[in-house]
XYZ file of C-alpha atoms in Angstrom:
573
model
C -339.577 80.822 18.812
C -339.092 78.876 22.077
C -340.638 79.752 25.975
C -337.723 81.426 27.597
C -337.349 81.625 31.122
C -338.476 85.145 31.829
C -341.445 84.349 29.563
C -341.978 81.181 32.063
C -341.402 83.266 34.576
C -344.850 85.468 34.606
C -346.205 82.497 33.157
C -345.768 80.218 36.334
C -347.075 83.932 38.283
C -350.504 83.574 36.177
C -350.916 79.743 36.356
C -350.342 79.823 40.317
C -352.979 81.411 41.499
C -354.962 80.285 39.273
C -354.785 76.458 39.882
C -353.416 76.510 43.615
C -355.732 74.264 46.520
C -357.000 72.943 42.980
C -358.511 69.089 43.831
C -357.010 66.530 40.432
C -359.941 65.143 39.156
C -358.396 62.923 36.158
C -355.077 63.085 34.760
C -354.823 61.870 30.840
C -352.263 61.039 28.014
C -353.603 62.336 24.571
C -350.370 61.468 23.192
C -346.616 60.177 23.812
C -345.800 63.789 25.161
C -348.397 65.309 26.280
C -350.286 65.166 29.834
C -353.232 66.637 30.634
C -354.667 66.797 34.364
C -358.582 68.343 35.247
C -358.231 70.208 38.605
C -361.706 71.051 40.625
C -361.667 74.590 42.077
C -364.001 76.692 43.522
C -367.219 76.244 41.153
C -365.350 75.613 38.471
C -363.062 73.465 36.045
C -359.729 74.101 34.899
C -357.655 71.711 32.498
C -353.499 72.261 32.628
C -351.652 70.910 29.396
C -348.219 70.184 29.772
C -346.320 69.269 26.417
C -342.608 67.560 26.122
C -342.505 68.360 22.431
C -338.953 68.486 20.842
C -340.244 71.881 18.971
C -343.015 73.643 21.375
C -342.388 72.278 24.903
C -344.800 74.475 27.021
C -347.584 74.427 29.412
C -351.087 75.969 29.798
C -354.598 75.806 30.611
C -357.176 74.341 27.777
C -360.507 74.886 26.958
C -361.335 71.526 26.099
C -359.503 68.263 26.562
C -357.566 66.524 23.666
C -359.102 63.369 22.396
C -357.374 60.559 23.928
C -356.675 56.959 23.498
C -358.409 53.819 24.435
C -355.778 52.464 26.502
C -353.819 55.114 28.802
C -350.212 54.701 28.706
C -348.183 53.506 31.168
C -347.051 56.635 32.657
C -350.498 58.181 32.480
C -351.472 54.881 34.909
C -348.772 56.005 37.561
C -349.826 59.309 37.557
C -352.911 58.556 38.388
C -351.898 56.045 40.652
C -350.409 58.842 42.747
C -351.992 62.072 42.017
C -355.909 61.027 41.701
C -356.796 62.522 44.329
C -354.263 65.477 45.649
C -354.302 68.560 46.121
C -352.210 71.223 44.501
C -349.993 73.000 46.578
C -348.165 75.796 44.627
C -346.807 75.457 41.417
C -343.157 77.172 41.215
C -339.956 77.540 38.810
C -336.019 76.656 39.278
C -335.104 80.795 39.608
C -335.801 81.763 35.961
C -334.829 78.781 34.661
C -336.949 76.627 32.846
C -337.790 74.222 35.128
C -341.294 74.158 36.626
C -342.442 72.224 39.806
C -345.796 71.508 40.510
C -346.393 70.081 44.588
C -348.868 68.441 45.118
C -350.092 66.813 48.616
C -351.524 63.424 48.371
C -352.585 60.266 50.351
C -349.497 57.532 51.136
C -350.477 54.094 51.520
C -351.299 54.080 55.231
C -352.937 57.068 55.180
C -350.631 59.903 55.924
C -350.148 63.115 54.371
C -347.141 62.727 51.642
C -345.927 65.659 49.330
C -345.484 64.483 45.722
C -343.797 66.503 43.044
C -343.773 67.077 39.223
C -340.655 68.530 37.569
C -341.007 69.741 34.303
C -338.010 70.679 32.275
C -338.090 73.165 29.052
C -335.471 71.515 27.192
C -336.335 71.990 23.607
C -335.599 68.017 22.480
C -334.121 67.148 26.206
C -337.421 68.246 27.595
C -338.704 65.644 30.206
C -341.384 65.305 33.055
C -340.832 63.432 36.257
C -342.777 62.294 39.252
C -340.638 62.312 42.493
C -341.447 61.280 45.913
C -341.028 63.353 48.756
C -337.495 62.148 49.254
C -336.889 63.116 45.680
C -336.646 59.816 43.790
C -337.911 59.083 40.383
C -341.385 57.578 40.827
C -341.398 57.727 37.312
C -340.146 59.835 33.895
C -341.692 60.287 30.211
C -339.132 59.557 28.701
C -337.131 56.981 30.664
C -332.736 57.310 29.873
C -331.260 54.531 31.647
C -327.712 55.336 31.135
C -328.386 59.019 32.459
C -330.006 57.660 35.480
C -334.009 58.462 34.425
C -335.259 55.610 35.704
C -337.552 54.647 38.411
C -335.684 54.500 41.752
C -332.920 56.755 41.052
C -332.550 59.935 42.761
C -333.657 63.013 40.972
C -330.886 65.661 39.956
C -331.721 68.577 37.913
C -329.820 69.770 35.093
C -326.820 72.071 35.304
C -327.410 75.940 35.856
C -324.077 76.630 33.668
C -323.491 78.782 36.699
C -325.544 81.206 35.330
C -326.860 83.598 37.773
C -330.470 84.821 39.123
C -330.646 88.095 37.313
C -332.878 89.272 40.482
C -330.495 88.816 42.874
C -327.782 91.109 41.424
C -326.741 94.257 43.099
C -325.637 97.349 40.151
C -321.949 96.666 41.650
C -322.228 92.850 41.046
C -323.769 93.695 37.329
C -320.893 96.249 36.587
C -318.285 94.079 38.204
C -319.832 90.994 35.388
C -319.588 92.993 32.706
C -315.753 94.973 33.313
C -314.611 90.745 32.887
C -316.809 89.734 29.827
C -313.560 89.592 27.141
C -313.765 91.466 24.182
C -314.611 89.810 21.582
C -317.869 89.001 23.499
C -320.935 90.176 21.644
C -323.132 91.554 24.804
C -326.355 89.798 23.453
C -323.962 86.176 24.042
C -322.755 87.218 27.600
C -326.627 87.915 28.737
C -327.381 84.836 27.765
C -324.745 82.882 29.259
C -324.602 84.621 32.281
C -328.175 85.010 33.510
C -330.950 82.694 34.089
C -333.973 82.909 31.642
C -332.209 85.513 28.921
C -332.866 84.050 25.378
C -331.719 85.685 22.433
C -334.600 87.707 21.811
C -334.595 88.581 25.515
C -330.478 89.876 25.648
C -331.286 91.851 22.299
C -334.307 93.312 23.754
C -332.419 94.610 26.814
C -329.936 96.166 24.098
C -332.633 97.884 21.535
C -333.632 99.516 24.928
C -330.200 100.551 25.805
C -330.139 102.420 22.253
C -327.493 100.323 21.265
C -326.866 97.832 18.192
C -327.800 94.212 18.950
C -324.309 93.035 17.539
C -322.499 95.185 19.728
C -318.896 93.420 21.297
C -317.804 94.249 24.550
C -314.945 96.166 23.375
C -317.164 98.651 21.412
C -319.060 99.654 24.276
C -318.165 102.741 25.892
C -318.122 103.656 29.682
C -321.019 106.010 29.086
C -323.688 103.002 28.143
C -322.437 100.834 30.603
C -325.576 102.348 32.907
C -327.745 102.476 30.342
C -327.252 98.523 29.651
C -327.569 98.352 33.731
C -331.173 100.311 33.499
C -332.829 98.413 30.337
C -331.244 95.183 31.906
C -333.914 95.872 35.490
C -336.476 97.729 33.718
C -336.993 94.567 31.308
C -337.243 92.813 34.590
C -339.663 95.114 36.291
C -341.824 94.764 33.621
C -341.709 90.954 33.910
C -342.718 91.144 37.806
C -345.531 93.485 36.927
C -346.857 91.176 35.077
C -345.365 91.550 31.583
C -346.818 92.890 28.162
C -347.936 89.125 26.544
C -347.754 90.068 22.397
C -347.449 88.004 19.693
C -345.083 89.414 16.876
C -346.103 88.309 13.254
C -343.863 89.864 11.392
C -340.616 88.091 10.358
C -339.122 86.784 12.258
C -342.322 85.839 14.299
C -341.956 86.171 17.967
C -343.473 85.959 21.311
C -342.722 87.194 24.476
C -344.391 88.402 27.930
C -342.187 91.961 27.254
C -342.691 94.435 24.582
C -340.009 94.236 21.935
C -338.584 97.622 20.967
C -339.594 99.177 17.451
C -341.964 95.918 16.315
C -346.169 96.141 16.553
C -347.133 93.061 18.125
C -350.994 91.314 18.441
C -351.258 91.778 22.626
C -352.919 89.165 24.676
C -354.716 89.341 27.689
C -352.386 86.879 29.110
C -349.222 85.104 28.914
C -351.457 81.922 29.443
C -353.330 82.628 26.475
C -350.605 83.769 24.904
C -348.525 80.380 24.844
C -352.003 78.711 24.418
C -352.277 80.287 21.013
C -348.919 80.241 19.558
C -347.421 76.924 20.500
C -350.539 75.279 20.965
C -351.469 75.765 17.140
C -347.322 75.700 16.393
C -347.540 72.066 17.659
C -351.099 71.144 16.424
C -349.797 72.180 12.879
C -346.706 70.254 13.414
C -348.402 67.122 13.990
C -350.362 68.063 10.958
C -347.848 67.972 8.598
C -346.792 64.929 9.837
C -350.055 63.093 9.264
C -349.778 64.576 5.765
C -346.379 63.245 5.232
C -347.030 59.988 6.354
C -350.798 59.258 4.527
C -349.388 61.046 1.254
C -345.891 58.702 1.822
C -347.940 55.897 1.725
C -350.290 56.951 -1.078
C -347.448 57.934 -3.710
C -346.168 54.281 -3.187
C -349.364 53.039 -4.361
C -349.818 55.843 -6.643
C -346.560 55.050 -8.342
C -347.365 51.488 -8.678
C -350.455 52.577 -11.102
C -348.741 55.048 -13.168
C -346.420 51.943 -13.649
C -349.316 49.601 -14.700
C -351.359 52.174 -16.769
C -347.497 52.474 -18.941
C -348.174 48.444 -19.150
C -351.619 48.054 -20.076
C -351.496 50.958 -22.564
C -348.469 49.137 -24.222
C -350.196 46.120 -24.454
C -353.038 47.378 -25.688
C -351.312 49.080 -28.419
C -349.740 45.583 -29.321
C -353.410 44.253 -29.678
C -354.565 46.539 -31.341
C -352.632 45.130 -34.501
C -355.324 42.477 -34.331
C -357.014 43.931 -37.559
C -353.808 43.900 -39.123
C -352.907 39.702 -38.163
C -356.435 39.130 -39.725
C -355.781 40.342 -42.976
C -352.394 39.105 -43.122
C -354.514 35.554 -42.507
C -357.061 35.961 -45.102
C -354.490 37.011 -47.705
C -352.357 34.335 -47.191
C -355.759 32.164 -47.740
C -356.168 33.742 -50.938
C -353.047 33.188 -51.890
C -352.363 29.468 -50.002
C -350.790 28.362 -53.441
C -347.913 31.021 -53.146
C -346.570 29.363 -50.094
C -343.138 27.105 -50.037
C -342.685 24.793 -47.497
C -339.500 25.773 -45.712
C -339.973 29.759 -46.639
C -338.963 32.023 -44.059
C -341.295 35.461 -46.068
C -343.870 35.519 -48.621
C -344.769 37.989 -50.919
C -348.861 37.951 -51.699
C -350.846 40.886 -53.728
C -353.339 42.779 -51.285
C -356.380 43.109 -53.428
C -357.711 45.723 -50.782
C -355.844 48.143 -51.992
C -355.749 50.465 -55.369
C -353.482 48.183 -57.704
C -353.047 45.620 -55.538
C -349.528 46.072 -54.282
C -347.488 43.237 -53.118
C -347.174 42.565 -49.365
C -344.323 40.694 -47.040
C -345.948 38.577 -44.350
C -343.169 36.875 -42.100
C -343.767 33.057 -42.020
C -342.425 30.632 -40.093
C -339.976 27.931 -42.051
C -340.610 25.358 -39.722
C -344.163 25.213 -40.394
C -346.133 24.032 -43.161
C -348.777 26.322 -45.538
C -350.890 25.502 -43.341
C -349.963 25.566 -39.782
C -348.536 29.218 -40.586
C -352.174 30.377 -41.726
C -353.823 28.462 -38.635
C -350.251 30.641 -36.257
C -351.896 33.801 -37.837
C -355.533 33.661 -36.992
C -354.433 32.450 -33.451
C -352.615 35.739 -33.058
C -355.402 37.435 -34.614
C -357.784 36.120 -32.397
C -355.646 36.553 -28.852
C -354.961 39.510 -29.546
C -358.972 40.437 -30.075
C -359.101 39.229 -26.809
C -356.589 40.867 -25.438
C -358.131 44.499 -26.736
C -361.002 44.083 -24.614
C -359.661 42.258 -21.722
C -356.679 45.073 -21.422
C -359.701 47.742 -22.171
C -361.329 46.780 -19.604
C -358.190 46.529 -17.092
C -357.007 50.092 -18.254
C -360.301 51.700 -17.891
C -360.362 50.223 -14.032
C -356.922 51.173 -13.654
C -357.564 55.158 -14.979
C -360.276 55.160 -12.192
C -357.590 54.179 -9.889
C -355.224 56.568 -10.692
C -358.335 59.197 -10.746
C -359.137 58.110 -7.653
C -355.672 58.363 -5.564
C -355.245 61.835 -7.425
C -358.383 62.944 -5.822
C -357.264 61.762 -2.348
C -354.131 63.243 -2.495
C -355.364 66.265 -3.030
C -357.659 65.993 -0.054
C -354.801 65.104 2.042
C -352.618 68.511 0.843
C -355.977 70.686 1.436
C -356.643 69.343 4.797
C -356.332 71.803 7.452
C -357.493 69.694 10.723
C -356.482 65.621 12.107
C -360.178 65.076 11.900
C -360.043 65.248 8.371
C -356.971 63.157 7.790
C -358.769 60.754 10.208
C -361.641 59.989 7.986
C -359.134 60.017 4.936
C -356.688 57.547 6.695
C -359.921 55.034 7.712
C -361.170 55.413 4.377
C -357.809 54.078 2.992
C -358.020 51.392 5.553
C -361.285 50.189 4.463
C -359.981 50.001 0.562
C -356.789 48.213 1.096
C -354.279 51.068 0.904
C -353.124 51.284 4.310
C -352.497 48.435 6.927
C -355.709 48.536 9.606
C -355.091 49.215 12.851
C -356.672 46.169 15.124
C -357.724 49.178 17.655
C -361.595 49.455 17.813
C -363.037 52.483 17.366
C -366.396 53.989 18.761
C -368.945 55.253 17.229
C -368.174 58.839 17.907
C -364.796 58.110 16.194
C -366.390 56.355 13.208
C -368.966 58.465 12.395
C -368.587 61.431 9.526
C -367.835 64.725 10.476
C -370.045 66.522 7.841
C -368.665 69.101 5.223
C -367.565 72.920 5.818
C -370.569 75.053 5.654
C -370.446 78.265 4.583
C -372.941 81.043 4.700
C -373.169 83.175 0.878
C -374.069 86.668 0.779
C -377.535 85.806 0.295
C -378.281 84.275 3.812
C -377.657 80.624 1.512
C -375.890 77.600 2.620
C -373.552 76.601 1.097
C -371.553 73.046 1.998
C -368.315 71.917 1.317
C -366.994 68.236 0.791
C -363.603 67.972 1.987
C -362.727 63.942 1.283
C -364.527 60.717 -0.419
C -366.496 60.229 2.966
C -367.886 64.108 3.349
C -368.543 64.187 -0.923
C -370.537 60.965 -0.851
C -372.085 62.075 2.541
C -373.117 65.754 1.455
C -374.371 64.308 -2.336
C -376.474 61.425 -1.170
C -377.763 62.061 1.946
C -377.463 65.662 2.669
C -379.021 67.567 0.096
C -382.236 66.842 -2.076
C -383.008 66.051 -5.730
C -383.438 69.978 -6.738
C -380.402 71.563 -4.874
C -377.509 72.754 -6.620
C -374.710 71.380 -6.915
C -370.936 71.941 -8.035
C -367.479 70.666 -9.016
C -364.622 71.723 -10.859
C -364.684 70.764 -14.402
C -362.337 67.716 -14.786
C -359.970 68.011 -11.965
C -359.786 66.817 -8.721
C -361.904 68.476 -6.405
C -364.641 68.981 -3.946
C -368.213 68.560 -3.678
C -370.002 71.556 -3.412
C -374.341 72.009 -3.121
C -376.046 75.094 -2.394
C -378.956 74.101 0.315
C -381.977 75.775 -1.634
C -384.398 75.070 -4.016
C -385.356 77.186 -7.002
C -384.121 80.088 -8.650
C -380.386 81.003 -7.051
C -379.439 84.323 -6.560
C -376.282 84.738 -9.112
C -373.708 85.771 -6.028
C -374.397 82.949 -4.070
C -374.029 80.573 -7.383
C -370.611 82.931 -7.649
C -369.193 82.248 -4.486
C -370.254 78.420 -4.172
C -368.301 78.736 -7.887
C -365.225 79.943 -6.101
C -365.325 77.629 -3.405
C -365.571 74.868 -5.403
C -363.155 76.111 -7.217
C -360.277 76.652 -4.631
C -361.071 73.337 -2.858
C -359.774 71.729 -6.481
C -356.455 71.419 -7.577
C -356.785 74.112 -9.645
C -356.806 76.738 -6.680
C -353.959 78.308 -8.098
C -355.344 78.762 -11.390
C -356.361 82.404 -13.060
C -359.196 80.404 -14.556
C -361.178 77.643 -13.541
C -364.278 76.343 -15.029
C -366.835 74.920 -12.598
C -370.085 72.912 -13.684
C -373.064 73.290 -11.998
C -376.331 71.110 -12.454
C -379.372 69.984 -9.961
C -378.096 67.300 -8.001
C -380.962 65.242 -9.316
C -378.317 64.844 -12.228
C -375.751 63.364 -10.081
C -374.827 59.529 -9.975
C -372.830 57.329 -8.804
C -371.717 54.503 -10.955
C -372.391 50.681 -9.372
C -368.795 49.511 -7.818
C -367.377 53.422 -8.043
C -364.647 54.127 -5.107
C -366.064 56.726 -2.857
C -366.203 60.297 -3.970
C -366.361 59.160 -7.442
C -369.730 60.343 -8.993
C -371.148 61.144 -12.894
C -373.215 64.096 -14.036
C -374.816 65.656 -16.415
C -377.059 68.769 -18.166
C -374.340 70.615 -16.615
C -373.981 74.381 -17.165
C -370.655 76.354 -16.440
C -368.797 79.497 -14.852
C -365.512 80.517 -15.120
C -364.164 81.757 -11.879
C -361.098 83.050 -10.785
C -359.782 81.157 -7.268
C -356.435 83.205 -7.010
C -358.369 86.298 -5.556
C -360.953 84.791 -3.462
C -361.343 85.671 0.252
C -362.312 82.330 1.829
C -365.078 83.307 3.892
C -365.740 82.081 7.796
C -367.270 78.894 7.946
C -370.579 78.370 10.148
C -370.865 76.608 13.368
């Protein structure tokens, strides 16, 4: 689903006018490919985003500006070096290939007037942006390639055109005269592509759905007869484009996007390509770097979960050793009772066990290097470390279960996360307990503090507020609601905090739907049948010492709810 070149094209026609005589007001680096820069225009503000990501390279206007970090990078520090303040002259694009410049018309460093530009290539992972001079040298690049010649000082040269040809500059003779060479075996869809700037895939198929001819046609299949109709899809698709396109968004598979209608497929239209690109690989990227976060908290997490599962195996196996200290006892007092039995050098001794109904005879193991006594006094010391063993590994295995518990429950959190501000609190949370390495970056207070849970609004006009790690659970049970609201949790899995913000009698459909929230933000959401407790939060604790999120309850009644067929509902501002 990448920005081809004829989508670029109206694109660039949209963003021009838009941002043109625009003053730079601050240029940023939210991250290691992105650049933002603030232009002031006539009464009012306009933010353009352009992104060097190896999946959704693009560019775009934003509504608000990405959070970014303490200490700008390098390249952010030329750009601003240069650009803050200029003036934007025209932003423009290599024919319809995807290559953007932006000029802009700054201040040298006497004074003069001095024309500075940004070059932008749409490369998929080659993509790249560079600063040049107005002699066209590298000021600077992104991503620096020192045996390519990217560096600072070295002349600029753009990437080979492939000799493709502007599409817009073709005469129906030169078009014909194009295709009568294309060999045979050629599908069409592959010589579009090669042989005209901006075509995609989707594009050259596109151009042959409105021919009325199969997308897999070859060259040799195509008779004389379509040869015109090829010709008149081929410049309507571009008069479309120079009208200002038709910017849709195709959902259905395979998902597409496009400034041109796509024959025979209902697509979501958008008031712009601009808004358009904003959408789709905006959100394509944002839930990119999502699942990266995930992957790399949860990486780190199954490390540490896998070392408990691996000590719980442990302590439960030496705990089932102690626990045959009741049975090194009796062996001790029967060999008491029977110290007369005993032969010095005897490796086994056989002794009655009065305990039982006609006192059978036991085998105790001795050792023959011992005497009577010394292998009575080697008995009641096993008896008695193993005693304290049992309570000492109790102990360990009980801390060790709250553990595991406890890194189930945050692993879940981290799979049900659907924003980086979540995974933020998760990931500083994990700092603070020891299971990830703390960054030595200082964070403000903004950063630090708690988002707050979902809220939702039932039926009823309720509110009702959803946990969504350790930080928002503790957060929404002990500050946020009182003694006599209501609160939830699925019954004995790992799952959110969930309170209904109202006293007295509940209405039973908002106590439903906070049911099926809680519920699906468990990790039984895919369950046919969850039960969820419910009790005043008045009944809530948390234990002294507990890991965050970690809480006890009781006079707790329940619902069973089915999660599978819930509608999660919008949540409130």
């Amino acid at each position: 689903m990448p920005l081809d070149g004829l989508t670029l094209h109206v694109l660039i026609q949209e963003l021009d006018p838009l941002l043109k005589n625009g003053r730079v007001l601050k240029i940023y680096q939210p991250d290691e490919t992105t650049v933002t820069i603030q232009f002031r225009l006539l009464r009012k503000t306009e933010t353009l985003l352009i992104s060097t990501d190896p999946l959704y390279p693009r560019l775009h206007t934003l509504q608000e500006q990405p959070q970014n970090p303490l200490n700008p990078p390098a390249f952010c520090m030329l750009l601003r070096k240069y650009l803050e303040p200029s003036r934007l002259i025209r932003i423009g694009q290599e024919g319809l290939d995807r290559i953007v410049y932006l000029q802009f018309e700054g201040m040298g460093p006497l004074g003069q007037s001095t024309e500075l530009t940004m070059v932008f290539e749409l490369m998929g992972r080659h993509s790249n942006l560079y600063l040049l001079s107005d002699d066209g040298v590298i000021l600077d690049a992104l991503k620096r390639f020192p045996d390519k010649g990217i560096m600072p000082g070295q002349p600029y040269r753009k990437p080979s055109d492939q000799d493709k040809v502007d599409p817009r500059s073709l005469s129906p003779e030169a078009f014909f005269d194009e295709l009568r060479l294309v060999p045979g075996p050629t599908p069409l869809w592959k010589w579009l592509t090669e042989s005209f700037q901006g075509f995609s895939k989707l594009a050259a198929t596109e151009v042959l759905a409105r021919a009325g001819l199969h997308v897999s046609l070859k060259r040799v299949d195509l008779e004389e007869a379509d040869w015109t109709a090829v010709h008149t899809a081929f410049h309507q698709l571009l008069r479309e484009l120079e009208q200002g396109g038709t910017p849709s968004f195709y959902a259905d598979e395979p998902q597409d996007f496009s400034a041109y209608q796509l024959t025979g497929r209902g697509g979501q239209p958008f008031a712009t390509t601009n808004s358009l690109v904003a959408q789709v690989l905006g959100q394509g990227q944002s839930h990119k770097k999502l699942e990266e976060f995930k992957r790399r908290l949860r990486k780190q997490l199954l490390r540490h979960h896998k070392r408990v599962i691996k000590k719980e195996a442990i302590q439960q196996t030496t705990l089932q050793e102690a626990e045959q200290a009741d049975i090194y006892r009796h062996q001790g007092e029967l060999l008491t009772a029977s110290f007369h039995m005993i032969k010095q050098g005897a490796s086994e001794v056989h002794v009655q066990d009065y305990t039982k109904e006609n006192a059978p005879l036991v085998a105790i193991s001795l050792d023959p290097r011992l005497s009577a006594s010394a292998n009575v006094q080697r008995i009641f010391k096993r008896y008695s470390k193993a005693k304290a063993s049992q309570k000492h590994t109790s102990l360990q295995l009980e801390q060790t279960q709250l553990e595991k518990a406890y890194l189930e429950d945050t692993l879940l959190q981290i799979d049900l996360a659907d924003n980086e501000e979540i995974l933020g609190e998760i990931e500083a949370e994990l700092g603070k307990m020891g299971y990830l390495k703390r960054t030595t970056k200082s964070r403000s207070k903004k950063d630090q503090a708690v988002l707050g849970p979902d809220r939702y609004l039932s039926s009823d006009g309720l509110l009702i507020v959803v946990g969504r790690n350790n930080q928002q659970n503790d957060h929404l049970t002990f500050r946020l609601t009182h003694p006599n609201h209501l609160w939830l949790h699925a019954r004995n899995v790992p799952g959110s905090h969930v309170a209904i913000l109202a006293e007295g009698e509940i209405p039973p459909n908002t106590l439903l739907e906070a049911a099926h929230l809680a519920a699906y933000f468990s990790k039984s959401r895919n369950s046919p049948k969850v039960p969820v407790d419910y009790t005043l939060r008045k009944h809530v604790r948390k234990p002294k010492g507990a890991t965050p999120g970690y809480v006890h309850y009781d006079q707790a009644k329940t619902l069973l709810v089915n999660p599978t067929d819930f509608e999660l509902p919008a949540k409130q501002c």
